[in-house]
Amino acid sequence: MDALEVLSVICGWVYFFAWSLSFYPQVYDNWRRKSVVGLSFDFLLLNQSGYLCYSIYNCVFYFSPEVQRQYFYQHPNSDAIPVKLNDVVFAVHGMCLTAFTLFQCWIFDRGNQRFSWVAVVLTVLGWASVLAQLIAVGCGALSLLWWVYYLSYLKLAVTASKYAPQVWINFKRKCTQGWSIGNVLLDTTGGFLSFVQMFLDSINMGNWSEFTGNPTKLGLSVLSLGYDSIFLFQHYVLYRGHKPPKPHASPPCEDTEKKKEVEERVVPGEQETPSPDGSYDEMARPQEQRPLLGQPLVSVAVHVNGDN
């Protein structure tokens, strides 16, 4: 084993640990806050589908002799398949951790957040296309390698779009609280080292099959680095030190209008007399003091009590 190969193995396992550990800061942050407010549900739904596709892709590629035979037939100059053991472990681990994060959304405070119909429709259509492709493979119309590649392309498409809802939520809230920056830093490290490993393998083998034969891994690295740059800019520059907006906060003008509305319901200078049990008898009020139909009685009582 030469120096480049050793360095490639080191990069592979370091990026594996970096990408694998990147799931835990978000899980811990959700547990610490007992809340998932600020974390995009659409991101989680798309991410779960993407990692399920990526897990199937890596497992079939790594363990299926038929897929490997078809791959070497298409890439006769390649000495090894583009999927390594650390890729398999990472994909399955990521799928499990994403599922656990989705579970946290059910047990912790989520505010008024929910899945959008766009994310749900895209997920259903994506898996319907996977099933259709699998049926075509069973009928002999497509090769198994093609179906495996299709899963990888679907994962790549998910990665290209899954971060957009989180970027949008951060922009709307003008805050990154709820979205763990530790996740972003580890993801950046993993994306960079994954790209370096592919580059080292290509130099060591004397061809670029690592890039051409595994476009998903290349795309994941590039897209991860691109989106991570946006998140880092939002966290450390745009919204640095910003607090999340307070939920259900009424504007001052709304409170003023309500107070003015209550004051107009009671005739100035008049005062209600409480009944022996301490309550106010509505029937004993002067006619001009009775609230109009549909107006809350509590508001009148509160104002009168305040005058007393």
Short mmCIF file of C-alpha atoms in Angstrom, two decimals:
data_model
loop_
_atom_site.label_atom_id
_atom_site.label_comp_id
_atom_site.label_asym_id
_atom_site.label_seq_id
_atom_site.Cartn_x
_atom_site.Cartn_y
_atom_site.Cartn_z
CA MET A 1 0.00 0.00 0.00
CA ASP A 2 1.65 3.24 -1.16
CA ALA A 3 1.48 6.66 0.48
CA LEU A 4 -1.41 7.96 -1.66
CA GLU A 5 -3.50 4.92 -0.88
CA VAL A 6 -2.85 5.26 2.85
CA LEU A 7 -3.73 8.94 2.71
CA SER A 8 -6.93 8.11 0.81
CA VAL A 9 -7.95 5.57 3.47
CA ILE A 10 -7.29 8.12 6.23
CA CYS A 11 -9.32 10.79 4.43
CA GLY A 12 -12.12 8.28 3.90
CA TRP A 13 -12.46 7.37 7.54
CA VAL A 14 -12.01 10.96 8.77
CA TYR A 15 -14.75 12.22 6.45
CA PHE A 16 -16.86 9.26 7.53
CA PHE A 17 -16.57 10.25 11.19
CA ALA A 18 -17.04 13.95 10.41
CA TRP A 19 -20.18 13.37 8.35
CA SER A 20 -21.48 10.77 10.81
CA LEU A 21 -20.92 12.98 13.85
CA SER A 22 -22.59 15.90 12.05
CA PHE A 23 -26.01 14.43 12.91
CA TYR A 24 -25.46 14.51 16.67
CA PRO A 25 -25.22 18.29 17.35
CA GLN A 26 -28.74 18.71 15.95
CA VAL A 27 -30.08 15.78 17.97
CA TYR A 28 -28.46 17.16 21.13
CA ASP A 29 -29.68 20.69 20.45
CA ASN A 30 -33.25 19.45 20.04
CA TRP A 31 -32.99 17.48 23.30
CA ARG A 32 -31.43 20.39 25.22
CA ARG A 33 -34.09 22.88 24.09
CA LYS A 34 -36.92 20.30 24.17
CA SER A 35 -37.96 21.98 20.96
CA VAL A 36 -37.50 21.65 17.20
CA VAL A 37 -38.69 25.16 16.41
CA GLY A 38 -36.38 26.60 13.77
CA LEU A 39 -35.60 23.22 12.20
CA SER A 40 -37.27 22.71 8.82
CA PHE A 41 -39.58 19.69 8.68
CA ASP A 42 -39.34 19.67 4.89
CA PHE A 43 -35.57 19.36 5.18
CA LEU A 44 -35.96 16.32 7.45
CA LEU A 45 -38.53 14.63 5.20
CA LEU A 46 -36.43 15.08 2.07
CA ASN A 47 -33.27 14.13 3.94
CA GLN A 48 -34.82 10.87 5.15
CA SER A 49 -35.79 9.91 1.60
CA GLY A 50 -32.36 10.84 0.33
CA TYR A 51 -30.50 8.74 2.87
CA LEU A 52 -32.79 5.79 2.28
CA CYS A 53 -31.94 5.98 -1.44
CA TYR A 54 -28.26 6.38 -0.65
CA SER A 55 -28.28 3.40 1.73
CA ILE A 56 -29.85 1.13 -0.89
CA TYR A 57 -27.39 2.40 -3.51
CA ASN A 58 -24.30 1.74 -1.38
CA CYS A 59 -25.45 -1.61 0.02
CA VAL A 60 -26.42 -3.05 -3.36
CA PHE A 61 -23.26 -1.73 -5.01
CA TYR A 62 -21.02 -3.11 -2.26
CA PHE A 63 -22.67 -6.51 -1.72
CA SER A 64 -24.15 -7.43 -5.11
CA PRO A 65 -21.80 -9.40 -7.44
CA GLU A 66 -24.16 -8.78 -10.37
CA VAL A 67 -24.02 -5.02 -9.99
CA GLN A 68 -20.22 -5.15 -9.67
CA ARG A 69 -19.98 -7.31 -12.80
CA GLN A 70 -22.07 -4.80 -14.77
CA TYR A 71 -19.99 -1.93 -13.43
CA PHE A 72 -16.64 -3.45 -14.48
CA TYR A 73 -18.12 -4.22 -17.89
CA GLN A 74 -18.89 -0.52 -18.35
CA HIS A 75 -15.59 0.63 -16.76
CA PRO A 76 -12.93 -1.88 -17.91
CA ASN A 77 -10.07 0.38 -16.80
CA SER A 78 -11.28 0.58 -13.21
CA ASP A 79 -9.60 -1.62 -10.60
CA ALA A 80 -12.19 -1.21 -7.84
CA ILE A 81 -15.82 -0.31 -7.35
CA PRO A 82 -16.46 3.32 -6.36
CA VAL A 83 -18.22 2.34 -3.10
CA LYS A 84 -16.20 1.53 0.02
CA LEU A 85 -17.21 0.06 3.37
CA ASN A 86 -17.16 3.45 5.07
CA ASP A 87 -19.66 4.69 2.45
CA VAL A 88 -22.05 1.87 3.36
CA VAL A 89 -21.74 2.45 7.11
CA PHE A 90 -22.13 6.21 6.73
CA ALA A 91 -25.28 5.95 4.60
CA VAL A 92 -27.06 3.50 6.92
CA HIS A 93 -26.00 5.47 10.00
CA GLY A 94 -27.26 8.72 8.44
CA MET A 95 -30.60 7.15 7.58
CA CYS A 96 -31.08 5.97 11.20
CA LEU A 97 -30.11 9.32 12.74
CA THR A 98 -32.38 11.25 10.39
CA ALA A 99 -35.26 8.96 11.34
CA PHE A 100 -34.53 9.62 15.03
CA THR A 101 -34.53 13.39 14.42
CA LEU A 102 -37.95 13.04 12.78
CA PHE A 103 -39.08 11.20 15.90
CA GLN A 104 -37.95 14.17 18.01
CA CYS A 105 -40.32 16.35 15.99
CA TRP A 106 -43.24 14.36 17.42
CA ILE A 107 -42.18 14.46 21.09
CA PHE A 108 -40.76 17.99 21.40
CA ASP A 109 -42.33 21.42 20.95
CA ARG A 110 -42.68 22.16 17.25
CA GLY A 111 -44.68 25.37 17.33
CA ASN A 112 -46.85 25.72 14.23
CA GLN A 113 -44.38 23.92 11.96
CA ARG A 114 -45.55 21.10 9.70
CA PHE A 115 -44.67 19.39 6.44
CA SER A 116 -45.53 21.39 3.35
CA TRP A 117 -47.62 19.78 0.63
CA VAL A 118 -44.80 20.44 -1.86
CA ALA A 119 -42.34 18.28 0.12
CA VAL A 120 -44.92 15.52 0.59
CA VAL A 121 -45.83 15.44 -3.11
CA LEU A 122 -42.17 15.41 -4.18
CA THR A 123 -41.45 12.53 -1.79
CA VAL A 124 -44.38 10.46 -3.05
CA LEU A 125 -43.49 11.08 -6.70
CA GLY A 126 -39.85 10.20 -6.06
CA TRP A 127 -40.62 6.83 -4.50
CA ALA A 128 -43.25 6.09 -7.14
CA SER A 129 -40.55 6.55 -9.80
CA VAL A 130 -38.20 4.22 -7.88
CA LEU A 131 -40.88 1.54 -7.79
CA ALA A 132 -41.59 1.98 -11.51
CA GLN A 133 -37.88 1.61 -12.31
CA LEU A 134 -37.68 -1.55 -10.19
CA ILE A 135 -40.62 -3.07 -12.05
CA ALA A 136 -38.83 -2.30 -15.31
CA VAL A 137 -35.74 -4.11 -14.01
CA GLY A 138 -37.86 -7.12 -13.13
CA CYS A 139 -39.29 -7.14 -16.63
CA GLY A 140 -35.80 -7.02 -18.14
CA ALA A 141 -36.25 -3.54 -19.65
CA LEU A 142 -33.52 -2.02 -17.47
CA SER A 143 -30.36 -3.34 -15.85
CA LEU A 144 -29.93 -3.57 -12.11
CA LEU A 145 -26.94 -1.24 -12.35
CA TRP A 146 -29.15 1.38 -14.01
CA TRP A 147 -31.66 1.14 -11.12
CA VAL A 148 -28.85 1.53 -8.57
CA TYR A 149 -27.54 4.56 -10.43
CA TYR A 150 -31.06 5.98 -10.52
CA LEU A 151 -31.21 5.80 -6.72
CA SER A 152 -27.95 7.72 -6.56
CA TYR A 153 -29.26 10.39 -8.95
CA LEU A 154 -32.40 10.71 -6.85
CA LYS A 155 -30.25 11.17 -3.75
CA LEU A 156 -28.30 13.84 -5.60
CA ALA A 157 -31.52 15.63 -6.58
CA VAL A 158 -32.69 15.51 -2.96
CA THR A 159 -29.38 16.97 -1.76
CA ALA A 160 -29.69 19.78 -4.30
CA SER A 161 -33.07 20.80 -2.88
CA LYS A 162 -33.32 19.62 0.73
CA TYR A 163 -31.35 22.50 2.26
CA ALA A 164 -33.43 25.19 0.53
CA PRO A 165 -36.30 25.04 3.09
CA GLN A 166 -33.82 25.51 5.95
CA VAL A 167 -32.18 28.47 4.22
CA TRP A 168 -35.64 29.98 3.75
CA ILE A 169 -36.67 29.47 7.41
CA ASN A 170 -33.45 31.11 8.59
CA PHE A 171 -34.15 34.03 6.25
CA LYS A 172 -37.77 34.44 7.41
CA ARG A 173 -36.87 34.29 11.11
CA LYS A 174 -33.69 36.37 10.63
CA CYS A 175 -32.12 33.89 13.01
CA THR A 176 -30.38 30.49 12.92
CA GLN A 177 -31.48 29.29 16.35
CA GLY A 178 -32.85 25.77 16.06
CA TRP A 179 -30.41 24.89 13.27
CA SER A 180 -27.19 23.56 14.80
CA ILE A 181 -24.01 25.24 13.57
CA GLY A 182 -22.03 22.21 14.81
CA ASN A 183 -23.84 20.16 12.19
CA VAL A 184 -22.73 22.62 9.51
CA LEU A 185 -19.07 22.69 10.58
CA LEU A 186 -18.77 18.90 10.63
CA ASP A 187 -20.63 18.63 7.34
CA THR A 188 -18.18 21.07 5.76
CA THR A 189 -15.24 18.99 6.99
CA GLY A 190 -16.79 15.79 5.64
CA GLY A 191 -17.59 17.28 2.24
CA PHE A 192 -14.08 18.61 1.78
CA LEU A 193 -12.35 15.36 2.78
CA SER A 194 -14.69 13.28 0.62
CA PHE A 195 -13.65 15.34 -2.38
CA VAL A 196 -9.97 14.97 -1.43
CA GLN A 197 -10.31 11.19 -1.17
CA MET A 198 -11.78 10.93 -4.66
CA PHE A 199 -9.00 13.12 -6.03
CA LEU A 200 -6.29 10.99 -4.38
CA ASP A 201 -7.87 7.75 -5.65
CA SER A 202 -7.98 9.12 -9.19
CA ILE A 203 -4.29 10.05 -9.08
CA ASN A 204 -3.36 6.68 -7.61
CA MET A 205 -5.27 4.72 -10.30
CA GLY A 206 -4.20 6.97 -13.16
CA ASN A 207 -7.77 7.66 -14.33
CA TRP A 208 -10.79 9.69 -13.32
CA SER A 209 -13.24 6.82 -12.88
CA GLU A 210 -13.70 7.80 -9.22
CA PHE A 211 -15.38 10.97 -10.48
CA THR A 212 -17.13 9.60 -13.57
CA GLY A 213 -18.11 6.30 -11.96
CA ASN A 214 -19.48 7.82 -8.76
CA PRO A 215 -21.12 11.15 -9.64
CA THR A 216 -23.29 10.98 -6.52
CA LYS A 217 -20.34 11.12 -4.14
CA LEU A 218 -18.85 14.02 -6.11
CA GLY A 219 -22.17 15.85 -6.21
CA LEU A 220 -22.74 15.37 -2.50
CA SER A 221 -19.37 16.89 -1.71
CA VAL A 222 -19.85 19.92 -3.96
CA LEU A 223 -23.45 20.58 -2.92
CA SER A 224 -22.68 20.15 0.78
CA LEU A 225 -19.84 22.65 0.58
CA GLY A 226 -22.04 25.12 -1.31
CA TYR A 227 -24.96 25.04 1.12
CA ASP A 228 -22.67 24.95 4.14
CA SER A 229 -21.12 28.20 2.92
CA ILE A 230 -24.58 29.80 2.92
CA PHE A 231 -25.36 28.56 6.44
CA LEU A 232 -22.02 29.77 7.77
CA PHE A 233 -22.64 33.19 6.21
CA GLN A 234 -26.12 33.35 7.75
CA HIS A 235 -24.91 32.30 11.20
CA TYR A 236 -21.70 34.32 11.53
CA VAL A 237 -22.46 37.36 9.36
CA LEU A 238 -26.12 38.04 8.47
CA TYR A 239 -27.86 36.98 11.68
CA ARG A 240 -25.01 36.95 14.16
CA GLY A 241 -26.43 37.38 17.69
CA HIS A 242 -30.02 37.64 16.44
CA LYS A 243 -32.74 36.25 18.70
CA PRO A 244 -35.71 34.30 17.29
CA PRO A 245 -38.99 36.22 16.93
CA LYS A 246 -41.38 35.92 19.89
CA PRO A 247 -44.39 33.77 19.04
CA HIS A 248 -47.90 35.21 19.33
CA ALA A 249 -46.58 38.72 20.05
CA SER A 250 -49.24 41.37 19.31
CA PRO A 251 -48.12 44.68 17.84
CA PRO A 252 -48.49 47.67 20.18
CA CYS A 253 -51.04 49.32 17.87
CA GLU A 254 -53.30 46.27 18.18
CA ASP A 255 -53.23 46.43 21.99
CA THR A 256 -54.04 50.16 21.88
CA GLU A 257 -57.03 49.60 19.60
CA LYS A 258 -58.37 46.87 21.89
CA LYS A 259 -58.06 49.12 24.95
CA LYS A 260 -59.83 51.96 23.15
CA GLU A 261 -62.57 49.57 22.08
CA VAL A 262 -63.14 48.44 25.68
CA GLU A 263 -63.26 52.00 26.97
CA GLU A 264 -65.99 52.90 24.48
CA ARG A 265 -68.24 50.10 25.76
CA VAL A 266 -68.69 51.58 29.28
CA VAL A 267 -70.41 54.90 29.91
CA PRO A 268 -68.00 57.18 31.82
CA GLY A 269 -69.01 58.14 35.37
CA GLU A 270 -71.19 55.09 35.98
CA GLN A 271 -70.24 52.18 38.15
CA GLU A 272 -71.69 48.73 38.64
CA THR A 273 -72.66 47.44 42.08
CA PRO A 274 -71.62 43.90 42.92
CA SER A 275 -74.26 41.42 44.08
CA PRO A 276 -73.98 39.83 47.54
CA ASP A 277 -71.95 36.93 46.19
CA GLY A 278 -69.34 39.34 44.79
CA SER A 279 -70.30 39.01 41.12
CA TYR A 280 -71.85 41.62 38.87
CA ASP A 281 -75.45 41.14 37.83
CA GLU A 282 -75.78 41.85 34.13
CA MET A 283 -79.56 42.35 34.40
CA ALA A 284 -79.02 45.08 37.03
CA ARG A 285 -76.94 47.17 34.67
CA PRO A 286 -78.37 50.31 33.12
CA GLN A 287 -79.57 49.67 29.60
CA GLU A 288 -76.94 51.91 28.07
CA GLN A 289 -74.16 49.88 29.76
CA ARG A 290 -75.14 46.51 28.37
CA PRO A 291 -72.67 45.30 25.75
CA LEU A 292 -73.85 44.78 22.25
CA LEU A 293 -74.55 41.26 21.06
CA GLY A 294 -71.31 39.48 20.31
CA GLN A 295 -69.12 41.71 22.49
CA PRO A 296 -67.32 39.88 25.33
CA LEU A 297 -68.70 40.50 28.83
CA VAL A 298 -65.31 39.81 30.40
CA SER A 299 -63.81 42.91 28.84
CA VAL A 300 -66.47 45.13 30.46
CA ALA A 301 -66.04 43.53 33.87
CA VAL A 302 -62.31 43.87 33.76
CA HIS A 303 -62.54 47.57 32.92
CA VAL A 304 -65.08 48.27 35.63
CA ASN A 305 -63.04 46.40 38.22
CA GLY A 306 -60.09 48.52 37.20
CA ASP A 307 -62.11 51.71 37.86
CA ASN A 308 -63.06 50.42 41.31
#
